[in-house]
XYZ file of C-alpha atoms in Angstrom:
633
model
C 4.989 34.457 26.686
C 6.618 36.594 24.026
C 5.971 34.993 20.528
C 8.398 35.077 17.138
C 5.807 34.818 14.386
C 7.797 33.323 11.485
C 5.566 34.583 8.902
C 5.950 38.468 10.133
C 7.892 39.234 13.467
C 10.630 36.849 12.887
C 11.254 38.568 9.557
C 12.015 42.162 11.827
C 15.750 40.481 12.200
C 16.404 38.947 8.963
C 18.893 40.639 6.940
C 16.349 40.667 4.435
C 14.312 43.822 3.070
C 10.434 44.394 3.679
C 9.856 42.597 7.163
C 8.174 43.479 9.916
C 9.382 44.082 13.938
C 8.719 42.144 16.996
C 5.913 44.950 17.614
C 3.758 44.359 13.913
C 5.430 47.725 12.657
C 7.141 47.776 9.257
C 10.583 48.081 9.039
C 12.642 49.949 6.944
C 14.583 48.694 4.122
C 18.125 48.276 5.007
C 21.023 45.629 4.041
C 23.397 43.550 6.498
C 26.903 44.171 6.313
C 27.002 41.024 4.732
C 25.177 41.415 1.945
C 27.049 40.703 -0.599
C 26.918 36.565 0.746
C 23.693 36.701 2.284
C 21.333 39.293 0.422
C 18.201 37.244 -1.437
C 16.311 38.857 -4.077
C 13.026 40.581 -3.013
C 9.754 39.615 -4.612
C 8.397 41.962 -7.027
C 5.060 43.703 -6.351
C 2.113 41.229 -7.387
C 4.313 38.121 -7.833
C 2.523 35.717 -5.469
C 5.163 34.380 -3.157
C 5.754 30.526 -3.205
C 3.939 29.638 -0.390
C 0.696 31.381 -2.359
C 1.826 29.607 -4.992
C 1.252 26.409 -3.577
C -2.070 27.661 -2.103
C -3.153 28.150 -5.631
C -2.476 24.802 -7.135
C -3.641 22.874 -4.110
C -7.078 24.477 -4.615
C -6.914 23.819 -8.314
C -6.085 20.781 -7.716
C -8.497 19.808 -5.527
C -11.291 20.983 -7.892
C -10.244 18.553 -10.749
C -9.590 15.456 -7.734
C -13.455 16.785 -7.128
C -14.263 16.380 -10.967
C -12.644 13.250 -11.754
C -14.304 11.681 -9.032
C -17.584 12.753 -10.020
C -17.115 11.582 -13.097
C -16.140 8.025 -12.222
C -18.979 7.933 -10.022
C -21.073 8.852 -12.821
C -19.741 6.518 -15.369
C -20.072 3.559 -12.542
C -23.898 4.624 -12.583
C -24.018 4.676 -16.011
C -22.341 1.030 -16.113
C -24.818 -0.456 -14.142
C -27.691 0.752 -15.253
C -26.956 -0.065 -18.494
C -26.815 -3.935 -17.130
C -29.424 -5.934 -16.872
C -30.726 -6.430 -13.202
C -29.911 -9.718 -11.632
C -32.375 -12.837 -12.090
C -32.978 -16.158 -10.378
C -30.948 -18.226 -12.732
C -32.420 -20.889 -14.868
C -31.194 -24.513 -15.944
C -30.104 -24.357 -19.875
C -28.231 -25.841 -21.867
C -24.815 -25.060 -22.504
C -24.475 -22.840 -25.677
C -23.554 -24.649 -29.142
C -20.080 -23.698 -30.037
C -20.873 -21.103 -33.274
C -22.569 -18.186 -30.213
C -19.653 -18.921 -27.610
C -18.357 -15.947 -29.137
C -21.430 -13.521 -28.768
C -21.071 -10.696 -27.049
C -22.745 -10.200 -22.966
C -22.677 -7.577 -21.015
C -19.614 -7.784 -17.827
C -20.974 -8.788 -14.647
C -20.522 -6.198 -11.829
C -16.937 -7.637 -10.613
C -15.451 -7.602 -14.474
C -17.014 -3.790 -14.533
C -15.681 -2.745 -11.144
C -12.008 -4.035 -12.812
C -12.513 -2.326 -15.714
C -13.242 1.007 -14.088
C -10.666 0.417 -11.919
C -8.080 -0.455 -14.837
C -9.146 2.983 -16.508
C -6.930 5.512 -13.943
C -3.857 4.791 -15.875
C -1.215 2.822 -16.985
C 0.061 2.023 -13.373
C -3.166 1.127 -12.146
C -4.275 -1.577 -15.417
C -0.833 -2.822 -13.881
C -1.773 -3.035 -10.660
C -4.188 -5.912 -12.134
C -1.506 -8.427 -13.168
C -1.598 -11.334 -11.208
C 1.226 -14.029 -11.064
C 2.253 -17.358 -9.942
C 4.972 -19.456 -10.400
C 4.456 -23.474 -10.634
C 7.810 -25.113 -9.610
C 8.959 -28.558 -11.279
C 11.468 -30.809 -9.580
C 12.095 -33.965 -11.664
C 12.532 -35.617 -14.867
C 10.556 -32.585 -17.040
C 9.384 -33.264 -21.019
C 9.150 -29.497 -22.017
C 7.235 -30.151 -24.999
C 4.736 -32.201 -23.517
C 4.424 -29.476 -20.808
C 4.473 -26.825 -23.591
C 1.028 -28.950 -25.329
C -0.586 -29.390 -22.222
C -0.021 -25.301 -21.112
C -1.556 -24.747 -24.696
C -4.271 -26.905 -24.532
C -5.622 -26.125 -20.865
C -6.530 -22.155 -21.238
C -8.389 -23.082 -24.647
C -11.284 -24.898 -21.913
C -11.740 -21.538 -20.446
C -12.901 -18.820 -22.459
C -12.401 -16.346 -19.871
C -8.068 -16.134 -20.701
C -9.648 -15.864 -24.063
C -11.873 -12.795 -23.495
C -12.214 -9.659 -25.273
C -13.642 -6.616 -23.649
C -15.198 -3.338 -26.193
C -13.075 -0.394 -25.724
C -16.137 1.083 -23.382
C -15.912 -1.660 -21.419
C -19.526 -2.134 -21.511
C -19.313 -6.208 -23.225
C -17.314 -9.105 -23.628
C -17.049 -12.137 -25.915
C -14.902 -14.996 -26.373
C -12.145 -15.429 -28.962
C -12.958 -18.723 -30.577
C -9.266 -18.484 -32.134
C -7.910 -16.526 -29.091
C -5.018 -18.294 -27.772
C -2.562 -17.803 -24.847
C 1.263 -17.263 -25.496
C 3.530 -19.420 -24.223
C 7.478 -18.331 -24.369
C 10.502 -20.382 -23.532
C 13.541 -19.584 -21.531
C 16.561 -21.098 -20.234
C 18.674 -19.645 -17.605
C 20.585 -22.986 -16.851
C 23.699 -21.391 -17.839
C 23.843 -18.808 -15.982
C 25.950 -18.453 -13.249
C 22.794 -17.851 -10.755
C 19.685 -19.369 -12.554
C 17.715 -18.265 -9.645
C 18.927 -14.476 -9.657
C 18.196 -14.271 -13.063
C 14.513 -15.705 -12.491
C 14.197 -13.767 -9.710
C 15.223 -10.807 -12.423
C 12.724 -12.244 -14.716
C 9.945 -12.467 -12.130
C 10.283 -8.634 -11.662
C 10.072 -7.660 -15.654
C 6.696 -9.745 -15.257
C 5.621 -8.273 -12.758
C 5.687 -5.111 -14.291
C 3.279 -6.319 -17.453
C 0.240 -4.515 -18.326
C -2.738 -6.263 -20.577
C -4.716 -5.011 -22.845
C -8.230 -6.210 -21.783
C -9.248 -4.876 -25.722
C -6.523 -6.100 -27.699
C -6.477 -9.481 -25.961
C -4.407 -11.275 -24.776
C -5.319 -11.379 -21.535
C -3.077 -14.228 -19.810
C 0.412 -15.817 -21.013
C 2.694 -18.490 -19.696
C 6.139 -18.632 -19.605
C 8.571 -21.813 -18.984
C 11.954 -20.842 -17.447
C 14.238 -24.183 -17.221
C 16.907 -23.662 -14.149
C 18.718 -27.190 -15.155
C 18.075 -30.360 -16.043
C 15.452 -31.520 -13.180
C 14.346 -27.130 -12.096
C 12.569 -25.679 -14.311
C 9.888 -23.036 -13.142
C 6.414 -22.927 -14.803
C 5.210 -18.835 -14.724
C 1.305 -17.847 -15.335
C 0.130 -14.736 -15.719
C -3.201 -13.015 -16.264
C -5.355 -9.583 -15.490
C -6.983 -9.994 -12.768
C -10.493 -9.537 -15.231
C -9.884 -12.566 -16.368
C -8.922 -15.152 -13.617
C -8.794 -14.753 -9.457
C -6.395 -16.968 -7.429
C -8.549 -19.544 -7.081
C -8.359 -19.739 -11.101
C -4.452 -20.294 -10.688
C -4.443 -23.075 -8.519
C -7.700 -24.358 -11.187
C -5.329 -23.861 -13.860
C -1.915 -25.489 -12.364
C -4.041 -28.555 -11.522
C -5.590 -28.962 -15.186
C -2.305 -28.194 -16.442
C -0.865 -31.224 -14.330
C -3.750 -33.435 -15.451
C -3.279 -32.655 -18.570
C 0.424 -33.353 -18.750
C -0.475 -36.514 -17.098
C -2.752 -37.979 -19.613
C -2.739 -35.875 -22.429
C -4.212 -32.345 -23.496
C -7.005 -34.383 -26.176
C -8.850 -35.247 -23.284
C -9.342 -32.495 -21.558
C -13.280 -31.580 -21.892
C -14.037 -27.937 -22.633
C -15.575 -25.847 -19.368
C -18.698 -23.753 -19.459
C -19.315 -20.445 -17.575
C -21.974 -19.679 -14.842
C -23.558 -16.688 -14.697
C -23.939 -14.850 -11.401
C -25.847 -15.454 -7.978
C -29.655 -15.241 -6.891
C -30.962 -11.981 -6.858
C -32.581 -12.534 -3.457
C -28.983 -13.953 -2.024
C -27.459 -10.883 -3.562
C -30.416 -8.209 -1.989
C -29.639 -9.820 1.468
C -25.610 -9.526 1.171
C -26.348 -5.812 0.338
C -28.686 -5.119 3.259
C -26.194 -6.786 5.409
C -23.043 -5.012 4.132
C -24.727 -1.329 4.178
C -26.033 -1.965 7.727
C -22.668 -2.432 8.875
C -21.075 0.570 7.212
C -24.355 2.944 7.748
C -21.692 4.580 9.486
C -18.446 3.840 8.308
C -15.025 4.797 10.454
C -12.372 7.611 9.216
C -10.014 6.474 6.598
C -6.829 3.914 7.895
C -4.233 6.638 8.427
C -1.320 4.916 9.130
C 1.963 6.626 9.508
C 4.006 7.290 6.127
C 7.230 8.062 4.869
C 5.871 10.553 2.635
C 2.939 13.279 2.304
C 0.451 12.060 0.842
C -0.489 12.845 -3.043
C -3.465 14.665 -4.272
C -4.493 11.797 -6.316
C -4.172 7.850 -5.422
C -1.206 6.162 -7.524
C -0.639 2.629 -7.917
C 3.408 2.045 -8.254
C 4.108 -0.501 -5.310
C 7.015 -3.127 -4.463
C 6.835 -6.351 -2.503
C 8.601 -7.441 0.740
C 8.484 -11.335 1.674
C 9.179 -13.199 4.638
C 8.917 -16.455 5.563
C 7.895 -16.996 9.145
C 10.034 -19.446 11.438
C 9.055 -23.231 11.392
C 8.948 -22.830 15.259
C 6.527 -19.783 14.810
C 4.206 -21.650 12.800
C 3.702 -24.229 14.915
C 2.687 -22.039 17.722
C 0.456 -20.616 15.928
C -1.333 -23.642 15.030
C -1.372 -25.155 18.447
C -2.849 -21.353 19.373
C -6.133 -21.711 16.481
C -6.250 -25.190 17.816
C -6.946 -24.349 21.434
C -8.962 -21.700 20.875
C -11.283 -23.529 18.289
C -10.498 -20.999 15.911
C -9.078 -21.588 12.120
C -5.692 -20.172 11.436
C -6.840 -17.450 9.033
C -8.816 -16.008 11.858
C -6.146 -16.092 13.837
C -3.490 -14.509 11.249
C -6.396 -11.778 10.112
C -7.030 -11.482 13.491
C -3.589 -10.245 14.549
C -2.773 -8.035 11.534
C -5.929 -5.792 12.776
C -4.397 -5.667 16.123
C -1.192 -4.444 14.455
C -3.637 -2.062 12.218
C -4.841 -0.058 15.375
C -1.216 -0.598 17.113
C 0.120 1.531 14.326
C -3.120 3.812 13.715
C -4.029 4.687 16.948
C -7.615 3.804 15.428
C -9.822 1.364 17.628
C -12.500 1.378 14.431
C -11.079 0.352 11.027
C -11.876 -1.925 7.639
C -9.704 -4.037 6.100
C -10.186 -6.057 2.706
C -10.789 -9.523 2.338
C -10.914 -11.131 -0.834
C -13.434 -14.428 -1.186
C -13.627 -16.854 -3.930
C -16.784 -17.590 -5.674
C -16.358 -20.898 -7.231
C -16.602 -22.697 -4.018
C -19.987 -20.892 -3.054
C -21.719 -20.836 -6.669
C -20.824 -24.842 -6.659
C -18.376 -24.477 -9.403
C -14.674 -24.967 -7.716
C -13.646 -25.525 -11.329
C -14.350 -22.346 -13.247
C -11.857 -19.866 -14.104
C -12.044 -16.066 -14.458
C -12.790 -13.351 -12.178
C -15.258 -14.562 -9.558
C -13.798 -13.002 -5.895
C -15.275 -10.924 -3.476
C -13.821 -8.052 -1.514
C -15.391 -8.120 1.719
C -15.283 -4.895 3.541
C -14.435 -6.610 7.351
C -15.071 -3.929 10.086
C -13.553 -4.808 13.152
C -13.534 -2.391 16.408
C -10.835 -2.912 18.964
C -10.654 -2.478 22.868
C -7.210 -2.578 24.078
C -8.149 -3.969 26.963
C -9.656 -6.687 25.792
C -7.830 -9.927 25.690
C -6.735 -11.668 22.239
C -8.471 -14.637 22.921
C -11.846 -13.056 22.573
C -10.990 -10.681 19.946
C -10.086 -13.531 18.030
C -13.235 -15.182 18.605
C -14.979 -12.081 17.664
C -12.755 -11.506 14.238
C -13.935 -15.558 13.472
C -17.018 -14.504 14.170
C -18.010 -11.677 11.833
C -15.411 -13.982 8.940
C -18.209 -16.268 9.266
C -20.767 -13.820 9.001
C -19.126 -12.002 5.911
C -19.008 -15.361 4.373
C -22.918 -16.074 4.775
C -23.080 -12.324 3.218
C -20.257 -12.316 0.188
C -22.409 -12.311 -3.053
C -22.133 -8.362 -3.033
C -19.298 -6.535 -4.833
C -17.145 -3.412 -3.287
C -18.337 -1.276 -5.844
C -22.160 -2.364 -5.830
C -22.281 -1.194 -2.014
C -20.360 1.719 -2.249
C -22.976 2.921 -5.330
C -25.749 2.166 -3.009
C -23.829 3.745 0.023
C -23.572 6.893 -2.236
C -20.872 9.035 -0.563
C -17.546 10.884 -1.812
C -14.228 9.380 -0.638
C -11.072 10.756 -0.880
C -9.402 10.519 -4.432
C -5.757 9.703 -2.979
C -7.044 6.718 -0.765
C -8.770 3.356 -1.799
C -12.669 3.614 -0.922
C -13.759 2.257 2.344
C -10.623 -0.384 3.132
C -7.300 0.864 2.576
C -5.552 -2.348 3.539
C -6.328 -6.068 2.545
C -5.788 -9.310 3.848
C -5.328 -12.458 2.299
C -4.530 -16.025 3.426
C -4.084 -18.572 0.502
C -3.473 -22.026 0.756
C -1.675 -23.584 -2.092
C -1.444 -27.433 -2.589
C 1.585 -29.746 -1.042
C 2.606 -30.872 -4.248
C 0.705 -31.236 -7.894
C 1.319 -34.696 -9.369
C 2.803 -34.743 -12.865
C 3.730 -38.140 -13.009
C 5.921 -40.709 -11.988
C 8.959 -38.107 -10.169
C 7.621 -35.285 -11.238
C 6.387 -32.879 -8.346
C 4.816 -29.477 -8.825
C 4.650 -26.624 -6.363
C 2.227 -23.352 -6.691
C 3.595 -20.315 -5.132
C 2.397 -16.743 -5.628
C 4.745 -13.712 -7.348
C 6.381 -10.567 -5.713
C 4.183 -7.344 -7.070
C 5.655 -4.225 -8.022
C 1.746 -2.328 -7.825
C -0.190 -2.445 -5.265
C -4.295 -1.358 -5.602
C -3.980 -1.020 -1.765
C -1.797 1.113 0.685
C -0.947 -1.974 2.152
C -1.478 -5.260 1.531
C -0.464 -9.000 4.074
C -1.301 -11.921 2.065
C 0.020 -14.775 3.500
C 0.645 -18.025 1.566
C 0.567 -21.325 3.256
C 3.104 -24.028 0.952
C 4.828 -27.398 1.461
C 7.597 -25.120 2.593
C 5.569 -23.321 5.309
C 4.007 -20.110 5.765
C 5.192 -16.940 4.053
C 4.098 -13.287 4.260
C 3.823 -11.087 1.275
C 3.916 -7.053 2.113
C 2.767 -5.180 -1.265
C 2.989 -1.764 -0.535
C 2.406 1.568 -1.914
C 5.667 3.012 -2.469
C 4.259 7.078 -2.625
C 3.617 6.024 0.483
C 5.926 4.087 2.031
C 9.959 3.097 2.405
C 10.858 -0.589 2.237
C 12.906 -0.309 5.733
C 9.174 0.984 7.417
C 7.385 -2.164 5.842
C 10.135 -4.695 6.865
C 10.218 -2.657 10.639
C 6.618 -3.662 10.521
C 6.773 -7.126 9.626
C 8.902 -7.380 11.937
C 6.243 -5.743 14.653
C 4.057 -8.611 13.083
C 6.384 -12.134 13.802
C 6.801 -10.718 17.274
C 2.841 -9.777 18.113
C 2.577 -13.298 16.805
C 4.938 -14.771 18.512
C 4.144 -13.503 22.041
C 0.329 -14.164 21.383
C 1.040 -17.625 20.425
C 2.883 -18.274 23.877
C -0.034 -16.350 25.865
C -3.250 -15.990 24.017
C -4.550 -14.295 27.369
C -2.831 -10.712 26.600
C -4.999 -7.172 26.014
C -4.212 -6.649 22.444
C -3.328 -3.048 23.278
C -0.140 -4.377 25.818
C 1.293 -6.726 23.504
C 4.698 -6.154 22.351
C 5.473 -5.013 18.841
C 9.284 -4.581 19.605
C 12.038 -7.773 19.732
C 14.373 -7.265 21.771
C 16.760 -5.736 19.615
C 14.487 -2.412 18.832
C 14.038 -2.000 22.184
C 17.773 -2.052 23.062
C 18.078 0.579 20.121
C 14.990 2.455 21.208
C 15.461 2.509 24.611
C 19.485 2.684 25.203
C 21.109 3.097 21.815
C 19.305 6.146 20.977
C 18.967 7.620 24.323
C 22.682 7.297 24.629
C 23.813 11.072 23.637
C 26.702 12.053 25.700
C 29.595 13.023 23.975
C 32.591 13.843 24.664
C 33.822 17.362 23.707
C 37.517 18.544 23.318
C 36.320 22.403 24.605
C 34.721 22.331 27.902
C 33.152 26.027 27.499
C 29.547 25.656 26.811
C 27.994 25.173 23.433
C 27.099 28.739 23.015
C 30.812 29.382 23.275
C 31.545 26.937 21.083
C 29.647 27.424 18.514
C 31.207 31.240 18.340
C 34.400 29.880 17.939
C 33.427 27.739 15.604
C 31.609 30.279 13.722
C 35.217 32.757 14.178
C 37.278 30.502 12.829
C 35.381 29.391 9.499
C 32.629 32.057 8.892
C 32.313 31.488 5.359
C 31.685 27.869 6.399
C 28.000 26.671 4.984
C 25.902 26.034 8.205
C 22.582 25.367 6.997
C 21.450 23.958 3.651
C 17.878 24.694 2.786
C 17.248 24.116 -0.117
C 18.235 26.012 -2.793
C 19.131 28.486 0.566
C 22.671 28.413 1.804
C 23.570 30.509 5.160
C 26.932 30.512 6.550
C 28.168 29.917 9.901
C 29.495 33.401 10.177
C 25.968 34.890 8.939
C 24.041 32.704 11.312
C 26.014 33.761 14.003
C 25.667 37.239 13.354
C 22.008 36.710 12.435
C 21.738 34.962 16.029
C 23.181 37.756 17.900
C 20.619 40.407 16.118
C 17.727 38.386 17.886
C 19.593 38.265 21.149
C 19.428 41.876 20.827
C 15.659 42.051 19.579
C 14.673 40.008 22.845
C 16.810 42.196 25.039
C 15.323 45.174 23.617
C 11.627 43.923 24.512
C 11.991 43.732 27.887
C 10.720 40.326 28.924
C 9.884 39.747 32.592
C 11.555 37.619 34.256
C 10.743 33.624 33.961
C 9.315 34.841 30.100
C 9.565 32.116 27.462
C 9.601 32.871 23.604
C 7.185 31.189 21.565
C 8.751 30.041 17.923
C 5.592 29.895 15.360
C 7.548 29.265 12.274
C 7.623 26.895 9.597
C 10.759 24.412 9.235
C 13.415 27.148 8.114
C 17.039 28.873 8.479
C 15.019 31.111 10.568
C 13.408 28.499 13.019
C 17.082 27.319 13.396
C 18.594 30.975 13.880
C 15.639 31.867 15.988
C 16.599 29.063 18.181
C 20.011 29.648 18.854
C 19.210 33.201 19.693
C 16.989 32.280 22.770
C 19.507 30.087 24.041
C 22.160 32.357 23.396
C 20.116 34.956 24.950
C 19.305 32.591 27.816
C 15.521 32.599 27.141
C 13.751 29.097 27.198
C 11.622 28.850 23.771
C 8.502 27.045 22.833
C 8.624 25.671 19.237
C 4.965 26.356 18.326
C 3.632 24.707 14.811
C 1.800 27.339 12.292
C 0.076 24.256 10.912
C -2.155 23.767 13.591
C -5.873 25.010 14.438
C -5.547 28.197 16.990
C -6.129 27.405 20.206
């Protein structure tokens, strides 16, 4: 097989000075006919050429990715060191109220937030975490205002102050949470402009230093809507802390903000529980997978950024209930069940069988204390490795299996086992899991009083921490999934074509649990309609009935100066490309290919990979497009 080497033979036909033949010999300077429209400017002796260029930087680059990382690593080693070790805890009383604003040093969850805060504006972003509280009914604002006031001041975590090295914390005994008031009830859409207001939020970025650390704000919609929105870095209070919060806030508003008893913190776990959720965690990653690589829209950057959007969905009524009747028969909880189909759609996507995803767990319940607030969850690297022959039924068994076990094993931070793990990761992607999951179950309704009904719902993000992120929310009006996404990454359309592949895995699994994960369809009928006959479909109808080659001369004949091909900055003209066509027809006559030959194409995506192409067919010559970026053979 004859090959055109894009990077040297190819050049041989160019009008274009300095290439080389077909045969490796140099070729002598010359210029087309055409010069005047098609002649580029040559490249001066020593001037690297652009694709050295980029050579260049992505080396450089890669050093400082290497030196950053390194110094993170170092810093997180420095960090914990500098902490005390952990200690079997020991009953005391709680402190008197002139030392609650002494400094302590952050426990390993606050530090891993505040490292993770520290790569940039974006990323301290990424840490804002909102809900909104909903109020239908008869609503006194200022008693709601008093009791939103009074609540936070019982939790001196939304009153925290961290040093600028991030190395203590204290309380603010006169810190206090702002509260702002707004009223869209004269609007002509109250909820659009919400909805408008929801996304400024979500774009907020706390100082952890400065303080504050959490706000409120109460959007009225009309008389009996009004929309209750909390906000806080995610140092300073988890979701658990919301729906804490909401429920004090409602108590509160009930009977009165005097009477609502300040709350002490706990400190930590048992060292010996938190020794045995290490060994257990770095046993199961001795050996961890390759990195999630799903499919993107876009290369990948050099380093990891944080900008993100969010894509919601609620699922159908009819869908739910399927799936519940599906966790039911298989004595399974729905989480499972949820968690376990998003990994199915993982490796679906991936092609990966062995992969991590992120599950956050909330400490309160485990440490005894459901009614602290502040930043006590869990990321718990969840490995899961997938047959696709094996049926859902027992995958899902398997996926409840090791939830349980990861529960029994959660007082051990993401950071603290990737410090004792010890190895590099890549600085674009998140260490270890690059996707989370997260199933959150909000109360029916919070009870404000006679008519008064409150409902907690979580916030669209616009940064994400993760490439990808399902967290599904179960409410009084059903189940809704939340798809925060990287958006360096990722298009919108790709994440809504895959929650879409979700509804429908979960939708044929709830009808026949019985399936091998790797047969069961992604596609509704619709995509494959479109996949199958829309896009196949690609006869058309032509007015000449003499052969593309033929036509395409004509074409080319009758506007020359025409642009063809846009290339960038690089323009080439239907005439040029048609005479630069006929000067490789002549090229591959002039080698003498047997008979049968085929002409490889190892070029990069270029005027010349098209022109090259329409030379062997004009020539008659089958080609073989042939891709410089892979390893020889």
């Amino acid at each position: 097989m004859s090959c055109i080497d894009g990077e040297a033979g190819f050049r041989a036909i160019e009008p274009h000075p300095g290439s080389v033949t077909l045969d490796g010999t140099r070729a002598a300077r010359r210029t087309a006919p055409d010069a005047s429209r098609d002649r580029r400017q040559a490249v001066p002796p020593g001037t690297l050429s652009p694709e050295e260029l980029q050579d260049v930087f992505r080396h450089q680059l890669d050093a400082v990715c290497r030196v950053v990382e390194e110094q993170l690593r170092t810093l997180t080693l420095t960090f914990t060191a500098a902490r005390p070790p952990l200690t079997e805890p020991q009953p005391s009383l709680a402190p008197p109220a002139a030392d609650r604003g002494a400094l302590r040093p952050l426990t390993d969850g606050e530090a891993e937030i505040w490292l993770a805060a520290q790569f940039g504006a974006d990323a301290n972003a990424a840490m804002t975490e909102i809900v909104t509280l909903r109020l239908d009914g008869p609503l006194d604002a200022a008693r709601l205002l008093d009791a939103v006031r009074a609540v936070p001041g019982r939790h001196g975590a939304l009153r925290s102050r961290f040093s600028p090295s991030g190395e203590s914390v204290r309380v603010d005994p006169a810190g206090e949470v702002p509260v702002r008031w707004e009223d869209f009830s004269r609007e002509a859409e109250p909820e659009a402009a919400l909805g408008a207001e929801l996304h400024a939020l979500a774009g907020l970025s706390f100082d952890p230093v400065a303080g504050p650390v959490a706000r409120a704000d109460l959007v009225r919609l009309g008389e009996r809507h009004h929309v209750l929105v909390l906000s806080a870095h995610h140092i300073a209070c988890d979701g658990w802390s919301f729906a804490v919060l909401a429920d004090e806030i409602a108590s509160a508003y009930r009977s009165g903000p005097e009477q609502r008893a300040p709350v002490e913190r706990a400190d930590g776990c048992l060292a010996s529980e938190a020794e045995r959720a290490l060994a257990y965690w770095a046993g199961l990653h001795a050996r961890p997978p390759e990195p999630l690589d799903l499919p993107t829209d876009h290369p990948r950057p050099k380093l990891r950024g944080f900008a993100g959007d969010t894509r919601r969905v609620a699922l159908p009524p009819a869908l739910v209930a399927g799936l519940r009747a599906l966790a039911a028969g298989q004595g399974q909880t729905l989480t499972a069940t949820l968690l376990a189909a998003f990994q199915v759609l993982l490796a679906r996507l991936s092609g990966q069988d062995d992969l991590v995803v992120g599950v956050p767990a909330a400490g309160q319940p485990r440490r005894g204390e459901p009614g602290l607030v502040g930043h006590h969850a869990d990321l718990l690297p969840l490995r899961a490795r997938l047959d696709p022959a094996e049926l859902f039924a027992a995958h899902l068994a398997r996926t409840s299996t090791a939830l349980a076990e990861a529960a029994a094993h959660a007082d051990c931070t993401l950071g603290r086992l990737l410090r004792h793990l010890d190895r590099s990761h890549d600085p674009a992607r998140p260490p270890l899991a690059q996707v989370q999951f997260n199933f959150q179950r909000f109360p029916d309704a919070l009870d404000f009083g006679p008519g008064l009904h409150g409902a907690l719902a979580p916030a669209p993000k616009r940064f994400s921490t993760f490439e990808l992120t399902f967290s599904l929310s179960e409410t009084a009006d059903g189940l809704t999934v939340d798809a925060t996404y990287n958006r360096a990454l990722f298009e919108p359309a790709t994440i809504d074509r895959w929650i879409g592949h979700y509804l429908t895995l979960l939708g044929h699994l709830a009808r026949d649990s019985e399936q091998p994960i790797g047969r069961v369809a992604l596609l509704d009928p619709v995509e494959r309609q479109t996949m199958l006959v829309a896009w196949n479909a690609t006869e058309t109808a032509h007015p000449l009935d003499v052969g593309a080659m033929r036509a395409f001369r004509l074409h080319a004949r009758r506007a020359p100066d025409r642009i063809a091909i846009r290339f960038g900055e690089e323009r080439v003209s239907y005439g040029a490309l048609d005479r630069w066509a006929d000067r490789i027809v002549a090229a591959l006559f002039d080698s003498a290919l047997p008979e049968g030959a085929r002409v490889g194409l190892l070029m990069r995506r270029s005027p010349g990979l098209v022109t090259a192409m329409l030379g062997a067919l004009r020539a008659g010559i089958p080609y073989v497009p042939l891709d410089p970026a892979l390893p020889p053979a």
